[in-house]
């Protein structure tokens, strides 16, 4: 790595970066960020890498989710707790359905920068820089709001710290204690079409806990808490670079702005500045891949980002769209197999399924999202690969942004509570329903694989009862 430094990306023109007009102010802000303490620690980062390696081997399942873009205004007690609650509920349902330990990663505490298809936005005869997320500028359409403002980098860092502090405090204080899933209840859960099913999962896990404590005499102190990791798209390279540090008694560099940064689809070219930056950091990293990815580019990316096949290092997050996954995914799986390397495969069923309604809302259909996940399970299984996780844009709020789901939201409903500034998210009920259906699909796909293996080995077919796997909610460190 002698040819890499946290700044070596600068020699390559980075795309998707804001154009600041006051470089003196920008440099002062970057220096201040470099002096401030990190948001996460290298041992948390390494602990996540171990868990992602387990997911790549099929021993765990990754649930990654949150807003498309966090907003500074959304850094509030209620929004953060609601997001934790829905992720906790989904993970409980997934543990129950998949019988696997679940790794929980939020798209939060730093998901403030967005790639845009155009540098400017035109309305009538006015043209201003595009909105690039609260880390860069603000959404209102006027010159001052759209001016990239370096001070926002500090505000984004601070809000990430406030969010992480609150998440850690809630978890340490027992918010995620499995003995008290009622803490995670959202007001509207009782009105959800899935209320009864969810209650049954909670009761079943509670029964198992009590069984272990009273009958088996096992101390569940170690397994009654869950933990969370943070992630965001590592888009704004000056910001990411400012958090990239060396730490005592470890080799190399860590990006300590988040546990798990990923490279977005638009910035994933192997010769680009983002790949150059990411290749030198020790974090586990994700890369979004889709229909445009060529075999040679993927092989080159594996060389650059995953040179020694370190377990847990590389997650490929595929996002094809329901109409393209069958044509595109098998080749990617084959290419990775030919490289001899192991990656964690994750399905993002959101970004390939975005469309505009006639009255101009960006939306996604619940059925398309679900179908893409189902196809992903089937394609991985039929190519002897493994889908090890899912990546959703979701919220714990009762918004109306995606159509479909058990309540049958229609395009007309989108006018009621459409709040996203960027991409449409699954609302609370849709997210919980999705977790049930994903768990069910995974169980049927992996179950049928196990049955075939048994039939091949002619060792009988009695698996015994399937119990919820409590270890899925392990607190590890
Ligand atoms: C996103 O995750 O919000 C995003 C922009 O995705 P992609 O890079 O896959 O388009
Ligand atoms: Co998005």
GROMACS .gro file of C-alpha atoms and ligand atoms in nm:
model
  488
    1UNK     CA    1   0.000   0.000   0.000
    2UNK     CA    2   0.299   0.229  -0.035
    3UNK     CA    3   0.123   0.406  -0.321
    4UNK     CA    4  -0.190   0.482  -0.117
    5UNK     CA    5  -0.264   0.763   0.128
    6UNK     CA    6  -0.595   0.908   0.254
    7UNK     CA    7  -0.542   1.178  -0.008
    8UNK     CA    8  -0.422   0.971  -0.303
    9UNK     CA    9  -0.774   0.984  -0.456
   10UNK     CA   10  -0.715   1.354  -0.521
   11UNK     CA   11  -0.485   1.275  -0.811
   12UNK     CA   12  -0.789   1.129  -0.989
   13UNK     CA   13  -1.078   1.363  -1.064
   14UNK     CA   14  -1.356   1.258  -0.824
   15UNK     CA   15  -1.708   1.270  -0.962
   16UNK     CA   16  -2.019   1.367  -0.764
   17UNK     CA   17  -1.833   1.621  -0.548
   18UNK     CA   18  -1.979   1.964  -0.469
   19UNK     CA   19  -1.804   2.273  -0.604
   20UNK     CA   20  -1.724   2.498  -0.308
   21UNK     CA   21  -1.665   2.866  -0.377
   22UNK     CA   22  -1.454   2.942  -0.067
   23UNK     CA   23  -1.161   2.701  -0.053
   24UNK     CA   24  -1.011   2.876   0.248
   25UNK     CA   25  -1.325   2.812   0.451
   26UNK     CA   26  -1.344   2.454   0.320
   27UNK     CA   27  -0.986   2.377   0.424
   28UNK     CA   28  -1.043   2.523   0.771
   29UNK     CA   29  -1.348   2.298   0.815
   30UNK     CA   30  -1.161   1.988   0.698
   31UNK     CA   31  -0.875   2.063   0.940
   32UNK     CA   32  -1.123   2.097   1.224
   33UNK     CA   33  -1.291   1.767   1.133
   34UNK     CA   34  -0.949   1.602   1.134
   35UNK     CA   35  -0.888   1.724   1.490
   36UNK     CA   36  -1.224   1.615   1.630
   37UNK     CA   37  -1.268   1.268   1.783
   38UNK     CA   38  -1.380   0.976   1.566
   39UNK     CA   39  -1.744   0.863   1.555
   40UNK     CA   40  -1.674   0.491   1.580
   41UNK     CA   41  -1.378   0.283   1.698
   42UNK     CA   42  -1.155   0.039   1.516
   43UNK     CA   43  -1.256  -0.249   1.743
   44UNK     CA   44  -1.623  -0.197   1.660
   45UNK     CA   45  -1.529  -0.190   1.292
   46UNK     CA   46  -1.334  -0.515   1.327
   47UNK     CA   47  -1.620  -0.677   1.525
   48UNK     CA   48  -1.857  -0.598   1.240
   49UNK     CA   49  -1.612  -0.744   0.990
   50UNK     CA   50  -1.621  -1.074   1.181
   51UNK     CA   51  -2.001  -1.074   1.173
   52UNK     CA   52  -2.009  -0.997   0.800
   53UNK     CA   53  -1.764  -1.283   0.739
   54UNK     CA   54  -2.008  -1.511   0.919
   55UNK     CA   55  -2.290  -1.380   0.700
   56UNK     CA   56  -2.082  -1.449   0.388
   57UNK     CA   57  -2.048  -1.810   0.507
   58UNK     CA   58  -2.424  -1.836   0.556
   59UNK     CA   59  -2.410  -1.836   0.935
   60UNK     CA   60  -2.576  -1.498   0.976
   61UNK     CA   61  -2.807  -1.270   0.782
   62UNK     CA   62  -2.753  -0.897   0.731
   63UNK     CA   63  -3.036  -0.650   0.773
   64UNK     CA   64  -2.928  -0.306   0.651
   65UNK     CA   65  -3.185  -0.029   0.639
   66UNK     CA   66  -3.281   0.330   0.692
   67UNK     CA   67  -3.359   0.647   0.501
   68UNK     CA   68  -3.243   0.711   0.149
   69UNK     CA   69  -3.110   1.040   0.286
   70UNK     CA   70  -3.113   1.143   0.649
   71UNK     CA   71  -3.199   1.506   0.705
   72UNK     CA   72  -3.065   1.734   0.977
   73UNK     CA   73  -3.427   1.801   1.080
   74UNK     CA   74  -3.480   1.427   1.124
   75UNK     CA   75  -3.216   1.415   1.399
   76UNK     CA   76  -3.480   1.402   1.672
   77UNK     CA   77  -3.557   1.171   1.960
   78UNK     CA   78  -3.872   1.035   1.803
   79UNK     CA   79  -3.738   0.972   1.455
   80UNK     CA   80  -3.431   0.793   1.586
   81UNK     CA   81  -3.622   0.573   1.830
   82UNK     CA   82  -3.881   0.485   1.564
   83UNK     CA   83  -3.605   0.384   1.325
   84UNK     CA   84  -3.442   0.165   1.590
   85UNK     CA   85  -3.777   0.012   1.676
   86UNK     CA   86  -3.862  -0.093   1.323
   87UNK     CA   87  -3.511  -0.235   1.267
   88UNK     CA   88  -3.533  -0.426   1.596
   89UNK     CA   89  -3.877  -0.560   1.510
   90UNK     CA   90  -3.769  -0.663   1.163
   91UNK     CA   91  -3.460  -0.834   1.298
   92UNK     CA   92  -3.666  -1.026   1.553
   93UNK     CA   93  -3.899  -1.142   1.277
   94UNK     CA   94  -3.601  -1.235   1.057
   95UNK     CA   95  -3.430  -1.432   1.334
   96UNK     CA   96  -3.753  -1.618   1.387
   97UNK     CA   97  -3.810  -1.680   1.017
   98UNK     CA   98  -3.455  -1.753   0.903
   99UNK     CA   99  -3.325  -1.929   1.217
  100UNK     CA  100  -3.008  -1.729   1.171
  101UNK     CA  101  -2.834  -1.467   1.374
  102UNK     CA  102  -2.900  -1.125   1.228
  103UNK     CA  103  -2.646  -0.845   1.187
  104UNK     CA  104  -2.819  -0.508   1.223
  105UNK     CA  105  -2.677  -0.216   1.028
  106UNK     CA  106  -2.857   0.118   1.004
  107UNK     CA  107  -2.835   0.354   0.710
  108UNK     CA  108  -2.793   0.621   0.974
  109UNK     CA  109  -2.561   0.854   1.164
  110UNK     CA  110  -2.403   0.991   0.847
  111UNK     CA  111  -2.626   0.916   0.546
  112UNK     CA  112  -2.629   1.284   0.457
  113UNK     CA  113  -2.470   1.303   0.108
  114UNK     CA  114  -2.648   1.208  -0.215
  115UNK     CA  115  -2.527   1.147  -0.571
  116UNK     CA  116  -2.727   1.336  -0.836
  117UNK     CA  117  -2.773   1.279  -1.206
  118UNK     CA  118  -2.714   1.646  -1.286
  119UNK     CA  119  -2.491   1.912  -1.127
  120UNK     CA  120  -2.762   2.175  -1.156
  121UNK     CA  121  -3.139   2.191  -1.137
  122UNK     CA  122  -3.344   2.416  -1.362
  123UNK     CA  123  -3.691   2.549  -1.286
  124UNK     CA  124  -3.829   2.799  -1.535
  125UNK     CA  125  -3.547   3.037  -1.610
  126UNK     CA  126  -3.368   2.978  -1.279
  127UNK     CA  127  -3.081   2.735  -1.242
  128UNK     CA  128  -2.902   2.646  -0.917
  129UNK     CA  129  -2.672   2.365  -0.799
  130UNK     CA  130  -2.858   2.037  -0.738
  131UNK     CA  131  -2.943   1.941  -0.382
  132UNK     CA  132  -2.669   1.697  -0.275
  133UNK     CA  133  -2.793   1.612   0.072
  134UNK     CA  134  -2.786   1.807   0.399
  135UNK     CA  135  -2.410   1.753   0.429
  136UNK     CA  136  -2.367   1.986   0.131
  137UNK     CA  137  -2.658   2.226   0.083
  138UNK     CA  138  -3.028   2.255   0.154
  139UNK     CA  139  -3.334   2.161  -0.045
  140UNK     CA  140  -3.505   2.500  -0.085
  141UNK     CA  141  -3.472   2.628  -0.442
  142UNK     CA  142  -3.281   2.955  -0.409
  143UNK     CA  143  -2.921   3.059  -0.453
  144UNK     CA  144  -2.824   3.073  -0.086
  145UNK     CA  145  -2.986   2.738   0.007
  146UNK     CA  146  -2.827   2.557  -0.285
  147UNK     CA  147  -2.479   2.702  -0.235
  148UNK     CA  148  -2.250   2.421  -0.109
  149UNK     CA  149  -2.169   2.539   0.243
  150UNK     CA  150  -1.860   2.389   0.414
  151UNK     CA  151  -2.005   2.451   0.762
  152UNK     CA  152  -2.259   2.179   0.684
  153UNK     CA  153  -1.978   1.921   0.701
  154UNK     CA  154  -1.937   2.006   1.069
  155UNK     CA  155  -2.314   2.005   1.127
  156UNK     CA  156  -2.334   1.659   0.963
  157UNK     CA  157  -2.050   1.526   1.176
  158UNK     CA  158  -2.217   1.662   1.491
  159UNK     CA  159  -2.558   1.518   1.405
  160UNK     CA  160  -2.399   1.182   1.330
  161UNK     CA  161  -2.239   1.196   1.675
  162UNK     CA  162  -2.570   1.294   1.839
  163UNK     CA  163  -2.747   1.008   1.664
  164UNK     CA  164  -2.483   0.750   1.758
  165UNK     CA  165  -2.473   0.875   2.117
  166UNK     CA  166  -2.848   0.833   2.151
  167UNK     CA  167  -2.847   0.489   1.984
  168UNK     CA  168  -2.566   0.368   2.210
  169UNK     CA  169  -2.740   0.512   2.518
  170UNK     CA  170  -3.068   0.343   2.431
  171UNK     CA  171  -2.903   0.009   2.370
  172UNK     CA  172  -2.690   0.023   2.685
  173UNK     CA  173  -2.989   0.133   2.890
  174UNK     CA  174  -3.184  -0.178   2.795
  175UNK     CA  175  -3.404  -0.044   2.516
  176UNK     CA  176  -3.321  -0.351   2.309
  177UNK     CA  177  -3.353  -0.595   2.599
  178UNK     CA  178  -3.526  -0.906   2.471
  179UNK     CA  179  -3.716  -0.932   2.799
  180UNK     CA  180  -3.890  -0.609   2.713
  181UNK     CA  181  -3.990  -0.605   2.347
  182UNK     CA  182  -4.278  -0.381   2.456
  183UNK     CA  183  -4.021  -0.097   2.463
  184UNK     CA  184  -3.996  -0.131   2.087
  185UNK     CA  185  -4.368  -0.116   2.027
  186UNK     CA  186  -4.467   0.159   1.785
  187UNK     CA  187  -4.797   0.332   1.851
  188UNK     CA  188  -4.949   0.210   1.531
  189UNK     CA  189  -4.831  -0.151   1.563
  190UNK     CA  190  -5.163  -0.250   1.715
  191UNK     CA  191  -5.345  -0.131   1.404
  192UNK     CA  192  -5.109  -0.312   1.170
  193UNK     CA  193  -5.247  -0.604   0.966
  194UNK     CA  194  -4.948  -0.795   1.107
  195UNK     CA  195  -5.005  -0.714   1.474
  196UNK     CA  196  -5.114  -1.066   1.570
  197UNK     CA  197  -4.835  -1.236   1.379
  198UNK     CA  198  -4.577  -1.005   1.535
  199UNK     CA  199  -4.716  -1.064   1.885
  200UNK     CA  200  -4.684  -1.439   1.827
  201UNK     CA  201  -4.314  -1.401   1.737
  202UNK     CA  202  -4.251  -1.189   2.046
  203UNK     CA  203  -4.431  -1.439   2.270
  204UNK     CA  204  -4.243  -1.730   2.121
  205UNK     CA  205  -3.905  -1.565   2.175
  206UNK     CA  206  -4.001  -1.460   2.527
  207UNK     CA  207  -4.102  -1.820   2.604
  208UNK     CA  208  -3.769  -1.947   2.477
  209UNK     CA  209  -3.582  -1.696   2.691
  210UNK     CA  210  -3.771  -1.799   3.003
  211UNK     CA  211  -3.719  -2.165   2.916
  212UNK     CA  212  -3.345  -2.119   2.901
  213UNK     CA  213  -3.332  -1.914   3.219
  214UNK     CA  214  -3.553  -2.127   3.439
  215UNK     CA  215  -3.523  -2.479   3.306
  216UNK     CA  216  -3.179  -2.487   3.155
  217UNK     CA  217  -3.032  -2.246   3.411
  218UNK     CA  218  -2.848  -2.060   3.134
  219UNK     CA  219  -2.742  -1.706   3.204
  220UNK     CA  220  -2.885  -1.509   2.919
  221UNK     CA  221  -2.698  -1.197   3.026
  222UNK     CA  222  -2.487  -1.232   2.716
  223UNK     CA  223  -2.770  -1.282   2.472
  224UNK     CA  224  -3.044  -1.052   2.589
  225UNK     CA  225  -2.911  -0.741   2.419
  226UNK     CA  226  -2.864  -0.663   2.058
  227UNK     CA  227  -2.622  -0.431   1.892
  228UNK     CA  228  -2.631  -0.193   1.599
  229UNK     CA  229  -2.379  -0.076   1.347
  230UNK     CA  230  -2.386   0.237   1.133
  231UNK     CA  231  -2.335   0.274   0.758
  232UNK     CA  232  -2.358   0.537   0.487
  233UNK     CA  233  -2.258   0.593   0.127
  234UNK     CA  234  -1.897   0.713   0.129
  235UNK     CA  235  -1.961   0.976  -0.134
  236UNK     CA  236  -1.810   1.303  -0.014
  237UNK     CA  237  -1.443   1.213  -0.023
  238UNK     CA  238  -1.307   1.515   0.166
  239UNK     CA  239  -1.543   1.435   0.451
  240UNK     CA  240  -1.451   1.065   0.450
  241UNK     CA  241  -1.081   1.144   0.428
  242UNK     CA  242  -1.101   1.378   0.727
  243UNK     CA  243  -1.218   1.085   0.943
  244UNK     CA  244  -0.959   0.840   0.816
  245UNK     CA  245  -0.708   0.770   1.090
  246UNK     CA  246  -0.436   0.542   1.214
  247UNK     CA  247  -0.497   0.391   1.557
  248UNK     CA  248  -0.255   0.257   1.818
  249UNK     CA  249  -0.157  -0.108   1.791
  250UNK     CA  250  -0.326  -0.169   1.457
  251UNK     CA  251  -0.184  -0.156   1.110
  252UNK     CA  252  -0.325   0.060   0.837
  253UNK     CA  253  -0.602   0.316   0.817
  254UNK     CA  254  -0.962   0.318   0.937
  255UNK     CA  255  -1.243   0.542   0.817
  256UNK     CA  256  -1.390   0.618   1.158
  257UNK     CA  257  -1.690   0.819   1.030
  258UNK     CA  258  -1.892   0.495   1.019
  259UNK     CA  259  -1.852   0.121   1.063
  260UNK     CA  260  -1.952   0.019   0.713
  261UNK     CA  261  -1.920   0.268   0.426
  262UNK     CA  262  -2.033   0.169   0.078
  263UNK     CA  263  -1.955   0.288  -0.274
  264UNK     CA  264  -2.267   0.394  -0.463
  265UNK     CA  265  -2.343   0.267  -0.809
  266UNK     CA  266  -2.258   0.596  -0.980
  267UNK     CA  267  -1.910   0.616  -0.827
  268UNK     CA  268  -1.803   0.251  -0.849
  269UNK     CA  269  -1.583   0.266  -1.161
  270UNK     CA  270  -1.261   0.072  -1.089
  271UNK     CA  271  -1.043   0.358  -1.216
  272UNK     CA  272  -1.231   0.621  -1.018
  273UNK     CA  273  -1.140   0.824  -0.713
  274UNK     CA  274  -1.389   0.649  -0.484
  275UNK     CA  275  -1.245   0.304  -0.548
  276UNK     CA  276  -0.898   0.453  -0.496
  277UNK     CA  277  -1.000   0.593  -0.155
  278UNK     CA  278  -1.182   0.279  -0.042
  279UNK     CA  279  -0.901   0.042  -0.138
  280UNK     CA  280  -0.682   0.179   0.140
  281UNK     CA  281  -0.918   0.168   0.437
  282UNK     CA  282  -0.949  -0.134   0.666
  283UNK     CA  283  -1.326  -0.114   0.717
  284UNK     CA  284  -1.561  -0.374   0.579
  285UNK     CA  285  -1.697  -0.206   0.267
  286UNK     CA  286  -1.994  -0.244   0.036
  287UNK     CA  287  -2.014  -0.182  -0.338
  288UNK     CA  288  -2.343  -0.134  -0.522
  289UNK     CA  289  -2.357  -0.336  -0.844
  290UNK     CA  290  -2.622  -0.360  -1.115
  291UNK     CA  291  -2.688  -0.415  -1.481
  292UNK     CA  292  -2.412  -0.187  -1.608
  293UNK     CA  293  -2.128  -0.381  -1.444
  294UNK     CA  294  -1.900  -0.561  -1.689
  295UNK     CA  295  -1.710  -0.877  -1.607
  296UNK     CA  296  -1.369  -0.715  -1.644
  297UNK     CA  297  -1.467  -0.421  -1.425
  298UNK     CA  298  -1.587  -0.653  -1.153
  299UNK     CA  299  -1.266  -0.857  -1.165
  300UNK     CA  300  -1.062  -0.538  -1.148
  301UNK     CA  301  -1.271  -0.419  -0.855
  302UNK     CA  302  -1.209  -0.748  -0.673
  303UNK     CA  303  -0.835  -0.703  -0.731
  304UNK     CA  304  -0.836  -0.349  -0.599
  305UNK     CA  305  -1.080  -0.374  -0.310
  306UNK     CA  306  -1.050  -0.737  -0.204
  307UNK     CA  307  -0.690  -0.830  -0.290
  308UNK     CA  308  -0.625  -1.083  -0.013
  309UNK     CA  309  -0.977  -1.223   0.020
  310UNK     CA  310  -0.998  -1.109   0.382
  311UNK     CA  311  -1.313  -1.258   0.540
  312UNK     CA  312  -1.589  -0.999   0.582
  313UNK     CA  313  -1.408  -0.730   0.384
  314UNK     CA  314  -1.629  -0.703   0.075
  315UNK     CA  315  -2.006  -0.695   0.041
  316UNK     CA  316  -2.160  -0.674  -0.305
  317UNK     CA  317  -2.501  -0.510  -0.285
  318UNK     CA  318  -2.686  -0.593  -0.607
  319UNK     CA  319  -2.966  -0.366  -0.723
  320UNK     CA  320  -3.097  -0.471  -1.062
  321UNK     CA  321  -3.472  -0.416  -1.055
  322UNK     CA  322  -3.726  -0.693  -1.077
  323UNK     CA  323  -3.713  -0.700  -1.457
  324UNK     CA  324  -3.335  -0.725  -1.485
  325UNK     CA  325  -3.212  -0.943  -1.201
  326UNK     CA  326  -3.261  -1.274  -1.382
  327UNK     CA  327  -3.060  -1.158  -1.680
  328UNK     CA  328  -2.785  -0.988  -1.478
  329UNK     CA  329  -2.717  -1.160  -1.147
  330UNK     CA  330  -2.599  -1.506  -1.263
  331UNK     CA  331  -2.304  -1.353  -1.453
  332UNK     CA  332  -2.192  -1.154  -1.149
  333UNK     CA  333  -2.207  -1.464  -0.930
  334UNK     CA  334  -2.011  -1.659  -1.191
  335UNK     CA  335  -1.747  -1.385  -1.219
  336UNK     CA  336  -1.691  -1.373  -0.844
  337UNK     CA  337  -1.673  -1.752  -0.833
  338UNK     CA  338  -1.412  -1.751  -1.111
  339UNK     CA  339  -1.202  -1.507  -0.907
  340UNK     CA  340  -1.189  -1.763  -0.626
  341UNK     CA  341  -1.283  -1.497  -0.370
  342UNK     CA  342  -1.562  -1.488  -0.113
  343UNK     CA  343  -1.796  -1.192  -0.087
  344UNK     CA  344  -2.113  -1.128   0.109
  345UNK     CA  345  -2.405  -1.100  -0.135
  346UNK     CA  346  -2.680  -0.858  -0.037
  347UNK     CA  347  -2.994  -0.764  -0.231
  348UNK     CA  348  -3.105  -0.399  -0.250
  349UNK     CA  349  -3.450  -0.439  -0.406
  350UNK     CA  350  -3.522  -0.065  -0.388
  351UNK     CA  351  -3.300   0.121  -0.634
  352UNK     CA  352  -3.378  -0.078  -0.948
  353UNK     CA  353  -3.751  -0.046  -0.889
  354UNK     CA  354  -3.805   0.329  -0.872
  355UNK     CA  355  -4.061   0.487  -1.106
  356UNK     CA  356  -4.257   0.807  -1.134
  357UNK     CA  357  -4.636   0.820  -1.105
  358UNK     CA  358  -4.845   1.024  -1.345
  359UNK     CA  359  -4.867   1.307  -1.096
  360UNK     CA  360  -4.494   1.315  -1.050
  361UNK     CA  361  -4.430   1.118  -0.731
  362UNK     CA  362  -4.128   0.890  -0.721
  363UNK     CA  363  -4.254   0.556  -0.595
  364UNK     CA  364  -4.180   0.183  -0.573
  365UNK     CA  365  -4.421  -0.103  -0.552
  366UNK     CA  366  -4.416  -0.341  -0.257
  367UNK     CA  367  -4.473  -0.633  -0.493
  368UNK     CA  368  -4.176  -0.544  -0.715
  369UNK     CA  369  -3.952  -0.506  -0.410
  370UNK     CA  370  -4.062  -0.839  -0.265
  371UNK     CA  371  -4.036  -1.017  -0.601
  372UNK     CA  372  -3.680  -0.895  -0.653
  373UNK     CA  373  -3.578  -1.033  -0.312
  374UNK     CA  374  -3.750  -1.362  -0.388
  375UNK     CA  375  -3.577  -1.392  -0.723
  376UNK     CA  376  -3.247  -1.310  -0.555
  377UNK     CA  377  -3.291  -1.601  -0.313
  378UNK     CA  378  -3.382  -1.833  -0.600
  379UNK     CA  379  -3.096  -1.728  -0.829
  380UNK     CA  380  -2.835  -1.758  -0.555
  381UNK     CA  381  -2.969  -2.095  -0.459
  382UNK     CA  382  -2.979  -2.228  -0.813
  383UNK     CA  383  -2.617  -2.120  -0.869
  384UNK     CA  384  -2.500  -2.269  -0.536
  385UNK     CA  385  -2.437  -1.922  -0.401
  386UNK     CA  386  -2.594  -1.760  -0.094
  387UNK     CA  387  -2.792  -1.445  -0.045
  388UNK     CA  388  -2.660  -1.323   0.290
  389UNK     CA  389  -2.860  -1.009   0.348
  390UNK     CA  390  -3.105  -0.741   0.242
  391UNK     CA  391  -3.073  -0.365   0.208
  392UNK     CA  392  -3.389  -0.153   0.238
  393UNK     CA  393  -3.487   0.211   0.236
  394UNK     CA  394  -3.738   0.230   0.516
  395UNK     CA  395  -3.862   0.441   0.801
  396UNK     CA  396  -4.031   0.384   1.135
  397UNK     CA  397  -4.285   0.653   1.043
  398UNK     CA  398  -4.629   0.613   0.898
  399UNK     CA  399  -4.550   0.767   0.560
  400UNK     CA  400  -4.705   0.688   0.221
  401UNK     CA  401  -4.422   0.669  -0.032
  402UNK     CA  402  -4.423   0.310  -0.168
  403UNK     CA  403  -4.744   0.160  -0.309
  404UNK     CA  404  -4.888  -0.181  -0.214
  405UNK     CA  405  -4.847  -0.394   0.097
  406UNK     CA  406  -5.119  -0.546   0.311
  407UNK     CA  407  -5.301  -0.216   0.344
  408UNK     CA  408  -5.301  -0.178  -0.033
  409UNK     CA  409  -5.164   0.177  -0.060
  410UNK     CA  410  -5.245   0.319  -0.402
  411UNK     CA  411  -5.097   0.605  -0.602
  412UNK     CA  412  -5.375   0.830  -0.470
  413UNK     CA  413  -5.256   0.762  -0.114
  414UNK     CA  414  -4.910   0.901  -0.194
  415UNK     CA  415  -5.041   1.255  -0.158
  416UNK     CA  416  -5.126   1.189   0.208
  417UNK     CA  417  -4.788   1.156   0.382
  418UNK     CA  418  -4.505   1.173   0.132
  419UNK     CA  419  -4.205   1.304   0.326
  420UNK     CA  420  -3.892   1.169   0.160
  421UNK     CA  421  -3.671   1.434   0.004
  422UNK     CA  422  -3.510   1.175  -0.219
  423UNK     CA  423  -3.620   0.811  -0.266
  424UNK     CA  424  -3.948   0.652  -0.148
  425UNK     CA  425  -3.918   0.435   0.165
  426UNK     CA  426  -4.114   0.141   0.298
  427UNK     CA  427  -4.326   0.267   0.585
  428UNK     CA  428  -4.344   0.094   0.921
  429UNK     CA  429  -4.612  -0.158   0.826
  430UNK     CA  430  -4.466  -0.235   0.487
  431UNK     CA  431  -4.122  -0.289   0.641
  432UNK     CA  432  -4.253  -0.530   0.904
  433UNK     CA  433  -4.455  -0.719   0.643
  434UNK     CA  434  -4.147  -0.738   0.422
  435UNK     CA  435  -3.950  -0.894   0.708
  436UNK     CA  436  -4.215  -1.165   0.751
  437UNK     CA  437  -4.220  -1.243   0.379
  438UNK     CA  438  -3.840  -1.240   0.341
  439UNK     CA  439  -3.805  -1.474   0.640
  440UNK     CA  440  -4.065  -1.705   0.490
  441UNK     CA  441  -3.900  -1.708   0.149
  442UNK     CA  442  -3.556  -1.774   0.292
  443UNK     CA  443  -3.690  -2.054   0.504
  444UNK     CA  444  -3.857  -2.219   0.206
  445UNK     CA  445  -3.550  -2.182  -0.018
  446UNK     CA  446  -3.296  -2.297   0.239
  447UNK     CA  447  -3.535  -2.556   0.378
  448UNK     CA  448  -3.579  -2.714   0.039
  449UNK     CA  449  -3.201  -2.718  -0.007
  450UNK     CA  450  -3.159  -2.897   0.326
  451UNK     CA  451  -3.428  -3.145   0.230
  452UNK     CA  452  -3.258  -3.220  -0.101
  453UNK     CA  453  -2.926  -3.272   0.072
  454UNK     CA  454  -3.090  -3.508   0.316
  455UNK     CA  455  -3.263  -3.697   0.039
  456UNK     CA  456  -2.929  -3.729  -0.143
  457UNK     CA  457  -2.765  -3.860   0.171
  458UNK     CA  458  -3.070  -4.084   0.244
  459UNK     CA  459  -3.034  -4.025   0.616
  460UNK     CA  460  -3.404  -3.979   0.687
  461UNK     CA  461  -3.588  -3.653   0.698
  462UNK     CA  462  -3.679  -3.569   1.054
  463UNK     CA  463  -3.541  -3.231   1.151
  464UNK     CA  464  -3.742  -3.214   1.471
  465UNK     CA  465  -3.920  -2.895   1.570
  466UNK     CA  466  -3.773  -2.567   1.461
  467UNK     CA  467  -3.714  -2.336   1.754
  468UNK     CA  468  -3.643  -1.969   1.735
  469UNK     CA  469  -3.271  -1.913   1.740
  470UNK     CA  470  -3.198  -1.689   2.035
  471UNK     CA  471  -2.836  -1.667   1.946
  472UNK     CA  472  -2.945  -1.452   1.656
  473UNK     CA  473  -2.978  -1.163   1.894
  474UNK     CA  474  -2.639  -1.207   2.049
  475UNK     CA  475  -2.465  -0.914   2.211
  476UNK     CA  476  -2.107  -0.964   2.113
  477UNK     CA  477  -1.890  -0.702   2.266
  478LIG     C1  478  -2.877   0.480  -0.244
  478LIG     O1  479  -2.845   0.377  -0.183
  478LIG     O2  480  -2.949   0.570  -0.193
  478LIG     C2  481  -2.832   0.496  -0.384
  478LIG     C3  482  -2.816   0.615  -0.440
  478LIG     O3  483  -2.815   0.378  -0.444
  478LIG     P1  484  -2.734   0.337  -0.576
  478LIG     O4  485  -2.594   0.384  -0.556
  478LIG     O5  486  -2.748   0.188  -0.577
  478LIG     O6  487  -2.804   0.402  -0.691
  479LIG    CO1  488  -3.184   0.589  -0.231
   0.00000   0.00000   0.00000
